[in-house]
Short mmCIF file of C-alpha atoms in Angstrom, two decimals:
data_model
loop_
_atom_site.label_atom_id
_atom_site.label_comp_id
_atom_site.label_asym_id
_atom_site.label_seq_id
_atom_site.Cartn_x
_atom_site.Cartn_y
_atom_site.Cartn_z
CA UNK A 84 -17.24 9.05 -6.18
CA UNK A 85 -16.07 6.20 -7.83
CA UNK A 86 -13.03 5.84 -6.27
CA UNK A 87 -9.43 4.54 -7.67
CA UNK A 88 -10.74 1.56 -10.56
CA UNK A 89 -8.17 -0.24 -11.98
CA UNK A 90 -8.48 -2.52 -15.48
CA UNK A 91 -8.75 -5.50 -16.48
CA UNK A 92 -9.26 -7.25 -13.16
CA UNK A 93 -7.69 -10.13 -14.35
CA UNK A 94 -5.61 -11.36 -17.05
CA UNK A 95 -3.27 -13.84 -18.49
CA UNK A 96 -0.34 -13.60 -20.70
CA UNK A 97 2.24 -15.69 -21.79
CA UNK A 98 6.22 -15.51 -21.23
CA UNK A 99 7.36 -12.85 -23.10
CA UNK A 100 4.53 -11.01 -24.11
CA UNK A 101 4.16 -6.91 -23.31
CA UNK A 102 0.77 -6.35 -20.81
CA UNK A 103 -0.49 -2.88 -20.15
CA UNK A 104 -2.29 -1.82 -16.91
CA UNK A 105 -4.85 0.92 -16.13
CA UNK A 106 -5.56 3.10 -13.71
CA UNK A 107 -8.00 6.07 -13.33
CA UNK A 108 -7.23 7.99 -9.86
CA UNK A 109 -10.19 9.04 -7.29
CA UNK A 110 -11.69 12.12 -8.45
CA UNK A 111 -9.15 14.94 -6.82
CA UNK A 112 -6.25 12.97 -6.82
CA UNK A 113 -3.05 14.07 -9.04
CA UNK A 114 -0.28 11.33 -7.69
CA UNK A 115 -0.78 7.98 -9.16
CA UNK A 116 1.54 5.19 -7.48
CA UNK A 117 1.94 1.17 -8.78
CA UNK A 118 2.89 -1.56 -6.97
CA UNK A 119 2.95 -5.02 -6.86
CA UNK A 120 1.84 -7.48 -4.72
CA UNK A 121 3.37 -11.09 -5.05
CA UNK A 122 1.04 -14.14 -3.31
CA UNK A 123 1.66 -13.99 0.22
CA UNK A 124 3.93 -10.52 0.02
CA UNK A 125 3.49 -6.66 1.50
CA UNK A 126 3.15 -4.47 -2.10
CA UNK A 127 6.43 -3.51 -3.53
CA UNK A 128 6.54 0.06 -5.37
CA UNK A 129 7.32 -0.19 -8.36
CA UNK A 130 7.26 3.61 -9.68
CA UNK A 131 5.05 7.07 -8.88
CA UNK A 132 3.73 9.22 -11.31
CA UNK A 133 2.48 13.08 -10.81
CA UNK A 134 2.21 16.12 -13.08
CA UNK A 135 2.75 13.38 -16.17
CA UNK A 136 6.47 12.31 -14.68
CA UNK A 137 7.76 9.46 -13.06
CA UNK A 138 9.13 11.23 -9.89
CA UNK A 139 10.09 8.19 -8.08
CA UNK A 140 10.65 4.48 -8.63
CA UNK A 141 11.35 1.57 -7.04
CA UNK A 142 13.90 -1.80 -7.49
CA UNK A 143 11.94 -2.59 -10.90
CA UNK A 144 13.97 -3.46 -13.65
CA UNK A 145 13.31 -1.06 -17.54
CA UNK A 146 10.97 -3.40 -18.71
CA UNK A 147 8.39 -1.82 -16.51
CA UNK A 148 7.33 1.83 -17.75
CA UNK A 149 4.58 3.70 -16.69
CA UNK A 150 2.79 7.10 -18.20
CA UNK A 151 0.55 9.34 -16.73
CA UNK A 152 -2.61 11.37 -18.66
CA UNK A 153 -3.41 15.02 -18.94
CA UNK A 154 -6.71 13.65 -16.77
CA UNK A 155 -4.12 12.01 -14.32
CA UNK A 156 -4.43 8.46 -15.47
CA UNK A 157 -2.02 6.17 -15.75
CA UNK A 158 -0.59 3.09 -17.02
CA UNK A 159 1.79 0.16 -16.49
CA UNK A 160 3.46 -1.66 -19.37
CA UNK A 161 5.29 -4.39 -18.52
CA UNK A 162 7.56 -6.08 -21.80
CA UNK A 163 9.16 -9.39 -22.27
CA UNK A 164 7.23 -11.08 -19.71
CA UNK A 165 8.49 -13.38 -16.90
CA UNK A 166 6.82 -16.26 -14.99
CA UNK A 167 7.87 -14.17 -12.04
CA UNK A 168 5.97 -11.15 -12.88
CA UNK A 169 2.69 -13.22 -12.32
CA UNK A 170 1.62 -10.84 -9.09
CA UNK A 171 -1.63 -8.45 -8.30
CA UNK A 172 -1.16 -5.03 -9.54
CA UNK A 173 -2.17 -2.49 -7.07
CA UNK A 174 -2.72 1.26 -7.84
CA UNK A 175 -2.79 3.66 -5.79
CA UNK A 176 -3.85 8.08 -5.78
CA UNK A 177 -3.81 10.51 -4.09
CA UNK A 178 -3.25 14.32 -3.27
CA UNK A 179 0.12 15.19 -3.09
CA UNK A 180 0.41 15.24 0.36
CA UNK A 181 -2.31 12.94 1.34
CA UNK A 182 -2.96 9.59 1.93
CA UNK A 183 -3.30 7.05 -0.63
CA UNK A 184 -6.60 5.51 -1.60
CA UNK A 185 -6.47 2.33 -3.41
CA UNK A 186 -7.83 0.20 -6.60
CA UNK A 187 -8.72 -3.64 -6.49
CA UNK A 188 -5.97 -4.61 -8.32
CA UNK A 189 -5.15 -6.49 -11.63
CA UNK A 190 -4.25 -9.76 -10.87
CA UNK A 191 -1.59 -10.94 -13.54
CA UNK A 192 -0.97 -14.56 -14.14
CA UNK A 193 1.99 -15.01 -16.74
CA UNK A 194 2.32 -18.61 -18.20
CA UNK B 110 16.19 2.81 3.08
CA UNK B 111 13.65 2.42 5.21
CA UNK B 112 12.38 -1.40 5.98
CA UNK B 113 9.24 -2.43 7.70
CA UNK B 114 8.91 -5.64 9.69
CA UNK B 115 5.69 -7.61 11.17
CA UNK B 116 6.81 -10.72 13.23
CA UNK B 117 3.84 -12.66 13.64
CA UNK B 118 2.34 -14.16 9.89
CA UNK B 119 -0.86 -15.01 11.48
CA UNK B 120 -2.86 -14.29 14.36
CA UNK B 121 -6.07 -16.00 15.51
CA UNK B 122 -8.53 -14.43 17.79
CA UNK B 123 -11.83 -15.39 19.45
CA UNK B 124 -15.33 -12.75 18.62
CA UNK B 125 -15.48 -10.03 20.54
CA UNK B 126 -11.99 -10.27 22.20
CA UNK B 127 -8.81 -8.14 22.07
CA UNK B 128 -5.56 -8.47 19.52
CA UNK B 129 -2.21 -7.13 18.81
CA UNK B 130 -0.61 -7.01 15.87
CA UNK B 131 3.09 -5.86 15.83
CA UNK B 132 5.02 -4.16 13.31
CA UNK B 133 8.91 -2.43 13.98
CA UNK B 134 9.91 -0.50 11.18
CA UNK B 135 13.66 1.07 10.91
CA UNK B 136 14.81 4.64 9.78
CA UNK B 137 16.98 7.53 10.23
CA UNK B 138 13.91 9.71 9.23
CA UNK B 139 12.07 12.10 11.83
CA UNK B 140 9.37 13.22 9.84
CA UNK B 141 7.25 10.38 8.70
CA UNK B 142 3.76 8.73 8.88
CA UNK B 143 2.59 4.94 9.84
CA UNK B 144 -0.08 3.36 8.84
CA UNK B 145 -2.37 0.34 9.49
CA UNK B 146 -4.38 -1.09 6.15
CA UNK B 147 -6.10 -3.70 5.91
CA UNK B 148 -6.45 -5.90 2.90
CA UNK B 149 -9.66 -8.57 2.67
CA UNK B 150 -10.25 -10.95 0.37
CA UNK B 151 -11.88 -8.44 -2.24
CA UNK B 152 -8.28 -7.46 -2.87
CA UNK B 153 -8.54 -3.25 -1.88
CA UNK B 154 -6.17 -2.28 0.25
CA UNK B 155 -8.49 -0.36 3.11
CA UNK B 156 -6.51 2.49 5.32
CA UNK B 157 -7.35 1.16 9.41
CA UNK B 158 -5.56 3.65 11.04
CA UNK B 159 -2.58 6.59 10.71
CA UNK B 160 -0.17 8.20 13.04
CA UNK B 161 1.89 11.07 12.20
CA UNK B 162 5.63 10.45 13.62
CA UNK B 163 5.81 13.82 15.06
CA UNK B 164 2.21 13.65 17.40
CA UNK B 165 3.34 11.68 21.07
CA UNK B 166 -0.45 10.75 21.06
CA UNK B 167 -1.55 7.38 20.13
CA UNK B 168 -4.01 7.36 17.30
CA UNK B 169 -7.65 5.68 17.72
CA UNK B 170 -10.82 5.17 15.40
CA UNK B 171 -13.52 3.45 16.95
CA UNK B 172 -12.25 -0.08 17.95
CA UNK B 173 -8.68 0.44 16.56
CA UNK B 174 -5.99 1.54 18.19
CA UNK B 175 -2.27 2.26 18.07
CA UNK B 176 0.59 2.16 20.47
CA UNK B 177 3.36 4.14 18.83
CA UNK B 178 6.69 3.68 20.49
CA UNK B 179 8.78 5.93 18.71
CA UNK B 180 12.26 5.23 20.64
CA UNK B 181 11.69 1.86 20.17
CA UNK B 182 10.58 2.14 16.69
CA UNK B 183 7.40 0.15 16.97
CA UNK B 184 4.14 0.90 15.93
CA UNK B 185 1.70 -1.96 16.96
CA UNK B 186 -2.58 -2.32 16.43
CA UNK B 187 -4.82 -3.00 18.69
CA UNK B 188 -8.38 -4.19 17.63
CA UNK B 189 -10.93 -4.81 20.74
CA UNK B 190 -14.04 -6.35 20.78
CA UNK B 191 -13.40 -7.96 17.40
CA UNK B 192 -15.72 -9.32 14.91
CA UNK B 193 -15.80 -11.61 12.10
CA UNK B 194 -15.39 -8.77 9.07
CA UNK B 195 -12.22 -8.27 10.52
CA UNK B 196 -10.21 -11.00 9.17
CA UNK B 197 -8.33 -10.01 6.97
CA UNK B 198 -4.75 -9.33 6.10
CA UNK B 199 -3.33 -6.30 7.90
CA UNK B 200 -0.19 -4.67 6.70
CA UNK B 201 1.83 -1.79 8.95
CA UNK B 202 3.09 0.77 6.26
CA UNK B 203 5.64 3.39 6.46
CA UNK B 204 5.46 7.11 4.28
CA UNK B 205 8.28 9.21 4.48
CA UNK B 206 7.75 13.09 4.33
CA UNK B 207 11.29 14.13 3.29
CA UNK B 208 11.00 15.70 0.24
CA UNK B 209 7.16 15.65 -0.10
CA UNK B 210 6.91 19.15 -1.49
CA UNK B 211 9.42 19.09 -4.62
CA UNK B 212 8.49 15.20 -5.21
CA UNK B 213 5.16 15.00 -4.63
CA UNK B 214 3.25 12.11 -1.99
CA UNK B 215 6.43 9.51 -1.25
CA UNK B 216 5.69 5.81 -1.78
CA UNK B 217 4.63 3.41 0.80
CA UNK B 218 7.15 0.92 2.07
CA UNK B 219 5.22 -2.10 3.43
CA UNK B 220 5.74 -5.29 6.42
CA UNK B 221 5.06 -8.59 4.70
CA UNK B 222 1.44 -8.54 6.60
CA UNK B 223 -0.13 -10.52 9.07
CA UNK B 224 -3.21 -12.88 8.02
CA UNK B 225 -5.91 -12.57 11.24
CA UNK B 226 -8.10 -14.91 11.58
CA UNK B 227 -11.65 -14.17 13.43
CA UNK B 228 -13.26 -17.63 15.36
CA UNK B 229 -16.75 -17.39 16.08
#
């Protein structure tokens, strides 16, 4: 089992630029959660995905959208990039009423 | 909403001894889980140890341990005989189960960690 794998592992962008995130869940999972993790910080939740809709989300302002796959991968697009959106990306699945397993992260550096 | 606090932004401990880490964590909730993850340098986010709100006994794997106060709303770790692969951060999480069957698994609402340090 692969686990939850997350890509790229790292990236840069400049201000203002749109970045997309991947996820692919552990095998068995069908909830795919994002969150992000600024240097120093506990993750913040950005939004939570299952049966392809966003069914929660967090204190994230519209310019960050997620989708979820008929395979139950997901994404994170982020637009109009901000220095302060440089953070690791975590991703987490899981069962809908289990725990969550999570990915290494993307770490985002926006300059 | 529910908040999540850990007091103590690092901890140091000596091989092979005992340490606490605290964590309070505030809600109006009565159904809910706590956990314990732990977060090395690799970057995963590793699940130490869960509690379910609801069981009065303390939850244990191996050398980890929890004392889960719920009155008092604190939910703190104990790790004995520690070793050195045990630094790490370690952040005290809280899962709500209101709702879980229409919504699906709720989010995780995180303390702002505590870095522990191992000393040979």
């Amino acid at each position: 089992d692969a686990g939850v794998t997350q890509s790229p592992t790292h990236l840069i962008k400049t201000r203002g630029q749109q970045v997309t995130l991947r996820c692919s869940p552990k095998s068995g999972h069908d909830t795919v959660s994002w969150y992000q993790q600024a240097l120093g910080q506990g993750p913040q939740f950005i939004f939570q995905y299952y049966e392809e809709e966003e069914r929660q989300r967090g204190n994230f302002p519209d310019r960050f959208s997620g989708h979820q796959f008929p395979n139950y991968s997901s994404e994170l697009n982020v637009n109009a990039l901000l220095l302060g959106d440089s953070a690791l990306y975590l991703c987490a699945s899981s069962r809908r009423t289990g725990e969550a397993f999570f990915g290494q992260g993307t770490r985002l550096t926006v300059v | 909403a529910q908040t999540v606090t850990q007091s103590q932004p690092e901890m140091s401990v000596q091989e092979a001894e005992t340490v606490t880490l605290s964590c309070t964590y505030d809600t109006s909730e009565s159904d809910y889980y706590l956990f314990w993850y732990k977060q090395p340098p690799s970057r995963q986010m590793i699940l130490v140890i869960r509690q379910e709100a609801y069981k009065q006994q303390n939850a244990t794997e191996n050398r980890f341990s929890v004392n889960f106060q719920k009155a008092a709303k604190s939910f703190s770790l104990k790790i004995s005989d520690s070793q050195l692969g045990d630094a790490a951060m370690y952040f005290c999480a809280y899962r709500s189960e209101a709702g879980i069957i229409i919504q699906g698994a709720q989010k995780l609402v995180f303390g702002q960690g505590t870095r522990l340090t191992i000393n040979p």
